[in-house]
Amino acid sequence: MSETDRSDKSLTKSDLIETLARNQNHLAHRDVELAVKGLLEKMSQELASGDRIEIRGFGSFSLHFRAARIGRNPKSGDAVALRGKYVPHFKPGKELRERVNQTDQPQAAPPWLRAID
């Protein structure tokens, strides 16, 4: 797979729900949808409250502070004062880094994710 092949693909939340529901046919589609949306909502709440999220083998989510600075309006070139703010940050885990950088035979995905690959 070339670099352009990887960057052209995108998995949306609805794609994820559809794939998981199809692969977990013992679960109702609505249950899968509620689980995915609930997970994402909980993760958002934890980050918003300043907590770090760690999913072993996948990665960690945290907040990084960007200090106030002077930016530029791209149209006019005028200086614009930008306030400091927190931005979400994802740090991939070792297993995820190794998996996406494999150069030989791709590793099989877990059975519940196979249709996503």
Short mmCIF file of N, CA and C in Angstrom, two decimals:
data_model
loop_
_atom_site.label_atom_id
_atom_site.label_comp_id
_atom_site.label_asym_id
_atom_site.label_seq_id
_atom_site.Cartn_x
_atom_site.Cartn_y
_atom_site.Cartn_z
N MET A 1 0.84 -1.17 0.00
CA MET A 1 0.00 0.00 0.00
C MET A 1 0.89 1.24 0.00
N SER A 2 0.66 2.16 -0.92
CA SER A 2 1.47 3.36 -0.98
C SER A 2 0.98 4.40 0.02
N GLU A 3 1.78 5.43 0.23
CA GLU A 3 1.39 6.49 1.16
C GLU A 3 0.12 7.17 0.71
N THR A 4 -0.07 7.34 -0.60
CA THR A 4 -1.28 8.00 -1.08
C THR A 4 -2.50 7.14 -0.85
N ASP A 5 -2.36 5.81 -0.93
CA ASP A 5 -3.49 4.93 -0.66
C ASP A 5 -3.96 5.10 0.77
N ARG A 6 -3.04 5.20 1.71
CA ARG A 6 -3.40 5.33 3.12
C ARG A 6 -4.09 6.65 3.39
N SER A 7 -3.61 7.73 2.80
CA SER A 7 -4.16 9.04 3.12
C SER A 7 -5.52 9.29 2.46
N ASP A 8 -5.87 8.54 1.42
CA ASP A 8 -7.14 8.75 0.74
C ASP A 8 -8.29 8.05 1.45
N LYS A 9 -8.02 7.13 2.35
CA LYS A 9 -9.07 6.38 3.02
C LYS A 9 -9.42 7.05 4.34
N SER A 10 -10.71 6.99 4.66
CA SER A 10 -11.17 7.57 5.90
C SER A 10 -12.28 6.69 6.46
N LEU A 11 -12.21 6.40 7.74
CA LEU A 11 -13.23 5.60 8.42
C LEU A 11 -14.05 6.55 9.27
N THR A 12 -15.32 6.70 8.92
CA THR A 12 -16.20 7.58 9.69
C THR A 12 -16.81 6.83 10.86
N LYS A 13 -17.43 7.57 11.75
CA LYS A 13 -18.10 6.95 12.89
C LYS A 13 -19.20 6.00 12.41
N SER A 14 -19.97 6.41 11.41
CA SER A 14 -21.03 5.53 10.91
C SER A 14 -20.46 4.29 10.23
N ASP A 15 -19.32 4.42 9.53
CA ASP A 15 -18.65 3.25 8.94
C ASP A 15 -18.22 2.27 10.03
N LEU A 16 -17.66 2.79 11.10
CA LEU A 16 -17.22 1.96 12.22
C LEU A 16 -18.40 1.21 12.82
N ILE A 17 -19.50 1.92 13.05
CA ILE A 17 -20.70 1.30 13.62
C ILE A 17 -21.21 0.20 12.70
N GLU A 18 -21.29 0.48 11.40
CA GLU A 18 -21.79 -0.51 10.44
C GLU A 18 -20.90 -1.76 10.43
N THR A 19 -19.59 -1.56 10.41
CA THR A 19 -18.66 -2.69 10.37
C THR A 19 -18.74 -3.53 11.63
N LEU A 20 -18.75 -2.88 12.78
CA LEU A 20 -18.85 -3.62 14.04
C LEU A 20 -20.17 -4.36 14.14
N ALA A 21 -21.26 -3.73 13.73
CA ALA A 21 -22.57 -4.38 13.79
C ALA A 21 -22.62 -5.59 12.87
N ARG A 22 -22.00 -5.47 11.70
CA ARG A 22 -21.98 -6.59 10.75
C ARG A 22 -21.13 -7.74 11.29
N ASN A 23 -20.00 -7.43 11.92
CA ASN A 23 -19.11 -8.47 12.43
C ASN A 23 -19.56 -9.05 13.76
N GLN A 24 -20.36 -8.32 14.49
CA GLN A 24 -20.90 -8.80 15.77
C GLN A 24 -22.40 -9.02 15.60
N ASN A 25 -22.77 -9.95 14.73
CA ASN A 25 -24.18 -10.12 14.38
C ASN A 25 -25.04 -10.61 15.53
N HIS A 26 -24.45 -10.98 16.66
CA HIS A 26 -25.24 -11.35 17.84
C HIS A 26 -25.68 -10.10 18.61
N LEU A 27 -25.16 -8.93 18.21
CA LEU A 27 -25.56 -7.67 18.84
C LEU A 27 -26.46 -6.89 17.90
N ALA A 28 -27.46 -6.24 18.47
CA ALA A 28 -28.34 -5.40 17.66
C ALA A 28 -27.56 -4.17 17.18
N HIS A 29 -27.88 -3.73 15.97
CA HIS A 29 -27.22 -2.56 15.39
C HIS A 29 -27.34 -1.37 16.34
N ARG A 30 -28.50 -1.18 16.93
CA ARG A 30 -28.72 -0.05 17.85
C ARG A 30 -27.80 -0.14 19.07
N ASP A 31 -27.57 -1.37 19.56
CA ASP A 31 -26.68 -1.55 20.71
C ASP A 31 -25.24 -1.17 20.36
N VAL A 32 -24.80 -1.56 19.17
CA VAL A 32 -23.45 -1.20 18.72
C VAL A 32 -23.35 0.31 18.57
N GLU A 33 -24.37 0.92 17.98
CA GLU A 33 -24.38 2.37 17.80
C GLU A 33 -24.30 3.09 19.15
N LEU A 34 -25.10 2.64 20.12
CA LEU A 34 -25.08 3.25 21.45
C LEU A 34 -23.73 3.06 22.14
N ALA A 35 -23.13 1.89 21.96
CA ALA A 35 -21.83 1.62 22.58
C ALA A 35 -20.74 2.53 22.00
N VAL A 36 -20.69 2.65 20.69
CA VAL A 36 -19.67 3.49 20.05
C VAL A 36 -19.87 4.96 20.44
N LYS A 37 -21.11 5.42 20.33
CA LYS A 37 -21.38 6.83 20.68
C LYS A 37 -21.13 7.08 22.16
N GLY A 38 -21.49 6.13 23.01
CA GLY A 38 -21.25 6.26 24.44
C GLY A 38 -19.76 6.31 24.77
N LEU A 39 -18.99 5.46 24.11
CA LEU A 39 -17.54 5.45 24.31
C LEU A 39 -16.92 6.79 23.92
N LEU A 40 -17.29 7.29 22.75
CA LEU A 40 -16.73 8.56 22.29
C LEU A 40 -17.16 9.72 23.19
N GLU A 41 -18.40 9.69 23.66
CA GLU A 41 -18.87 10.74 24.56
C GLU A 41 -18.10 10.70 25.88
N LYS A 42 -17.90 9.51 26.43
CA LYS A 42 -17.16 9.38 27.69
C LYS A 42 -15.72 9.86 27.52
N MET A 43 -15.09 9.51 26.41
CA MET A 43 -13.73 9.96 26.16
C MET A 43 -13.68 11.49 26.07
N SER A 44 -14.66 12.08 25.39
CA SER A 44 -14.72 13.54 25.28
C SER A 44 -14.88 14.19 26.65
N GLN A 45 -15.75 13.62 27.47
CA GLN A 45 -15.97 14.16 28.82
C GLN A 45 -14.70 14.09 29.66
N GLU A 46 -14.00 12.97 29.59
CA GLU A 46 -12.77 12.81 30.37
C GLU A 46 -11.71 13.83 29.95
N LEU A 47 -11.55 14.01 28.64
CA LEU A 47 -10.57 14.99 28.17
C LEU A 47 -10.99 16.40 28.56
N ALA A 48 -12.28 16.70 28.44
CA ALA A 48 -12.77 18.04 28.79
C ALA A 48 -12.54 18.35 30.26
N SER A 49 -12.54 17.32 31.10
CA SER A 49 -12.30 17.55 32.53
C SER A 49 -10.80 17.51 32.87
N GLY A 50 -9.96 17.36 31.85
CA GLY A 50 -8.51 17.41 32.07
C GLY A 50 -7.87 16.06 32.33
N ASP A 51 -8.63 14.98 32.26
CA ASP A 51 -8.08 13.65 32.51
C ASP A 51 -7.41 13.08 31.27
N ARG A 52 -6.49 12.18 31.49
CA ARG A 52 -5.77 11.47 30.43
C ARG A 52 -6.46 10.13 30.22
N ILE A 53 -6.48 9.65 28.98
CA ILE A 53 -7.08 8.36 28.65
C ILE A 53 -5.98 7.47 28.09
N GLU A 54 -5.82 6.28 28.64
CA GLU A 54 -4.81 5.35 28.15
C GLU A 54 -5.49 4.05 27.76
N ILE A 55 -5.28 3.64 26.51
CA ILE A 55 -5.78 2.36 26.01
C ILE A 55 -4.55 1.56 25.63
N ARG A 56 -4.18 0.62 26.48
CA ARG A 56 -2.93 -0.14 26.28
C ARG A 56 -2.92 -0.83 24.92
N GLY A 57 -1.78 -0.74 24.25
CA GLY A 57 -1.62 -1.33 22.93
C GLY A 57 -2.12 -0.44 21.82
N PHE A 58 -2.89 0.58 22.15
CA PHE A 58 -3.43 1.49 21.14
C PHE A 58 -2.80 2.87 21.26
N GLY A 59 -2.93 3.49 22.43
CA GLY A 59 -2.34 4.80 22.62
C GLY A 59 -2.99 5.56 23.76
N SER A 60 -2.59 6.81 23.91
CA SER A 60 -3.14 7.63 24.98
C SER A 60 -3.58 8.98 24.43
N PHE A 61 -4.62 9.51 25.04
CA PHE A 61 -5.17 10.80 24.69
C PHE A 61 -4.95 11.73 25.87
N SER A 62 -4.52 12.94 25.60
CA SER A 62 -4.30 13.91 26.66
C SER A 62 -4.51 15.31 26.08
N LEU A 63 -4.38 16.30 26.95
CA LEU A 63 -4.48 17.69 26.51
C LEU A 63 -3.11 18.33 26.57
N HIS A 64 -2.78 19.12 25.56
CA HIS A 64 -1.56 19.91 25.55
C HIS A 64 -1.97 21.38 25.51
N PHE A 65 -1.24 22.21 26.23
CA PHE A 65 -1.56 23.63 26.24
C PHE A 65 -0.75 24.35 25.19
N ARG A 66 -1.44 25.13 24.37
CA ARG A 66 -0.77 26.00 23.40
C ARG A 66 -0.80 27.41 23.96
N ALA A 67 0.35 27.97 24.17
CA ALA A 67 0.47 29.31 24.76
C ALA A 67 -0.10 30.38 23.82
N ALA A 68 -0.49 31.49 24.42
CA ALA A 68 -0.96 32.64 23.64
C ALA A 68 0.15 33.08 22.69
N ARG A 69 -0.24 33.57 21.53
CA ARG A 69 0.76 34.00 20.55
C ARG A 69 0.13 35.01 19.60
N ILE A 70 0.96 35.58 18.78
CA ILE A 70 0.49 36.49 17.74
C ILE A 70 0.46 35.70 16.44
N GLY A 71 -0.72 35.62 15.83
CA GLY A 71 -0.88 34.92 14.56
C GLY A 71 -1.08 35.93 13.44
N ARG A 72 -1.38 35.43 12.26
CA ARG A 72 -1.62 36.30 11.10
C ARG A 72 -2.93 35.92 10.44
N ASN A 73 -3.69 36.94 10.03
CA ASN A 73 -4.88 36.72 9.22
C ASN A 73 -4.39 36.33 7.83
N PRO A 74 -4.77 35.14 7.33
CA PRO A 74 -4.22 34.69 6.04
C PRO A 74 -4.63 35.57 4.85
N LYS A 75 -5.79 36.24 4.94
CA LYS A 75 -6.22 37.09 3.82
C LYS A 75 -5.50 38.43 3.82
N SER A 76 -5.49 39.08 4.98
CA SER A 76 -4.95 40.44 5.04
C SER A 76 -3.50 40.50 5.50
N GLY A 77 -3.04 39.49 6.20
CA GLY A 77 -1.69 39.50 6.74
C GLY A 77 -1.57 40.27 8.04
N ASP A 78 -2.71 40.79 8.53
CA ASP A 78 -2.70 41.54 9.80
C ASP A 78 -2.40 40.63 10.97
N ALA A 79 -1.74 41.19 11.98
CA ALA A 79 -1.44 40.44 13.20
C ALA A 79 -2.73 40.25 14.00
N VAL A 80 -2.89 39.07 14.57
CA VAL A 80 -4.07 38.74 15.36
C VAL A 80 -3.58 38.09 16.66
N ALA A 81 -4.10 38.58 17.79
CA ALA A 81 -3.74 37.99 19.08
C ALA A 81 -4.54 36.72 19.29
N LEU A 82 -3.85 35.62 19.50
CA LEU A 82 -4.51 34.33 19.75
C LEU A 82 -4.32 33.96 21.21
N ARG A 83 -5.41 33.61 21.87
CA ARG A 83 -5.35 33.22 23.28
C ARG A 83 -4.74 31.84 23.43
N GLY A 84 -4.24 31.57 24.61
CA GLY A 84 -3.76 30.23 24.92
C GLY A 84 -4.95 29.28 24.98
N LYS A 85 -4.72 28.03 24.64
CA LYS A 85 -5.83 27.07 24.65
C LYS A 85 -5.29 25.65 24.80
N TYR A 86 -6.17 24.77 25.21
CA TYR A 86 -5.85 23.35 25.29
C TYR A 86 -6.29 22.68 24.00
N VAL A 87 -5.46 21.76 23.52
CA VAL A 87 -5.79 21.00 22.32
C VAL A 87 -5.63 19.51 22.62
N PRO A 88 -6.53 18.68 22.08
CA PRO A 88 -6.39 17.23 22.28
C PRO A 88 -5.12 16.72 21.59
N HIS A 89 -4.49 15.75 22.21
CA HIS A 89 -3.26 15.16 21.67
C HIS A 89 -3.38 13.64 21.78
N PHE A 90 -2.97 12.94 20.71
CA PHE A 90 -2.96 11.48 20.72
C PHE A 90 -1.53 11.00 20.56
N LYS A 91 -1.11 10.10 21.43
CA LYS A 91 0.21 9.49 21.33
C LYS A 91 -0.01 7.99 21.10
N PRO A 92 0.33 7.49 19.91
CA PRO A 92 0.12 6.07 19.64
C PRO A 92 0.98 5.18 20.53
N GLY A 93 0.44 4.03 20.89
CA GLY A 93 1.17 3.05 21.67
C GLY A 93 2.14 2.27 20.79
N LYS A 94 3.04 1.55 21.42
CA LYS A 94 4.07 0.80 20.70
C LYS A 94 3.45 -0.19 19.71
N GLU A 95 2.43 -0.95 20.14
CA GLU A 95 1.82 -1.94 19.26
C GLU A 95 1.19 -1.30 18.03
N LEU A 96 0.53 -0.17 18.21
CA LEU A 96 -0.08 0.53 17.07
C LEU A 96 0.99 1.06 16.13
N ARG A 97 2.04 1.66 16.68
CA ARG A 97 3.14 2.17 15.83
C ARG A 97 3.75 1.05 15.01
N GLU A 98 4.00 -0.09 15.66
CA GLU A 98 4.60 -1.22 14.94
C GLU A 98 3.66 -1.74 13.86
N ARG A 99 2.38 -1.78 14.16
CA ARG A 99 1.42 -2.32 13.20
C ARG A 99 1.31 -1.45 11.95
N VAL A 100 1.25 -0.14 12.11
CA VAL A 100 1.09 0.73 10.94
C VAL A 100 2.38 0.87 10.15
N ASN A 101 3.51 0.52 10.76
CA ASN A 101 4.79 0.64 10.06
C ASN A 101 5.36 -0.68 9.59
N GLN A 102 4.58 -1.74 9.63
CA GLN A 102 5.07 -3.03 9.15
C GLN A 102 5.38 -2.94 7.66
N THR A 103 6.53 -3.48 7.27
CA THR A 103 6.91 -3.46 5.87
C THR A 103 6.70 -4.82 5.22
N ASP A 104 6.62 -5.87 6.03
CA ASP A 104 6.42 -7.20 5.47
C ASP A 104 4.93 -7.53 5.47
N GLN A 105 4.60 -8.78 5.63
CA GLN A 105 3.22 -9.25 5.61
C GLN A 105 2.39 -8.54 6.68
N PRO A 106 1.26 -7.93 6.29
CA PRO A 106 0.42 -7.26 7.29
C PRO A 106 -0.09 -8.24 8.34
N GLN A 107 -0.12 -7.77 9.57
CA GLN A 107 -0.62 -8.58 10.68
C GLN A 107 -2.14 -8.65 10.59
N ALA A 108 -2.69 -9.82 10.86
CA ALA A 108 -4.14 -9.97 10.82
C ALA A 108 -4.78 -9.16 11.93
N ALA A 109 -5.89 -8.53 11.59
CA ALA A 109 -6.64 -7.76 12.59
C ALA A 109 -7.40 -8.71 13.49
N PRO A 110 -7.77 -8.26 14.67
CA PRO A 110 -8.62 -9.10 15.52
C PRO A 110 -9.90 -9.43 14.76
N PRO A 111 -10.53 -10.57 15.03
CA PRO A 111 -11.71 -10.98 14.27
C PRO A 111 -12.81 -9.92 14.23
N TRP A 112 -12.98 -9.19 15.30
CA TRP A 112 -14.06 -8.21 15.34
C TRP A 112 -13.76 -6.94 14.55
N LEU A 113 -12.52 -6.82 14.02
CA LEU A 113 -12.16 -5.66 13.22
C LEU A 113 -11.79 -6.01 11.78
N ARG A 114 -11.84 -7.25 11.41
CA ARG A 114 -11.32 -7.67 10.11
C ARG A 114 -11.94 -6.94 8.94
N ALA A 115 -13.22 -6.63 8.97
CA ALA A 115 -13.85 -5.96 7.83
C ALA A 115 -13.40 -4.51 7.69
N ILE A 116 -12.77 -3.95 8.73
CA ILE A 116 -12.31 -2.56 8.67
C ILE A 116 -11.01 -2.47 7.88
N ASP A 117 -10.15 -3.47 7.98
CA ASP A 117 -8.85 -3.44 7.29
C ASP A 117 -8.99 -3.30 5.80
#
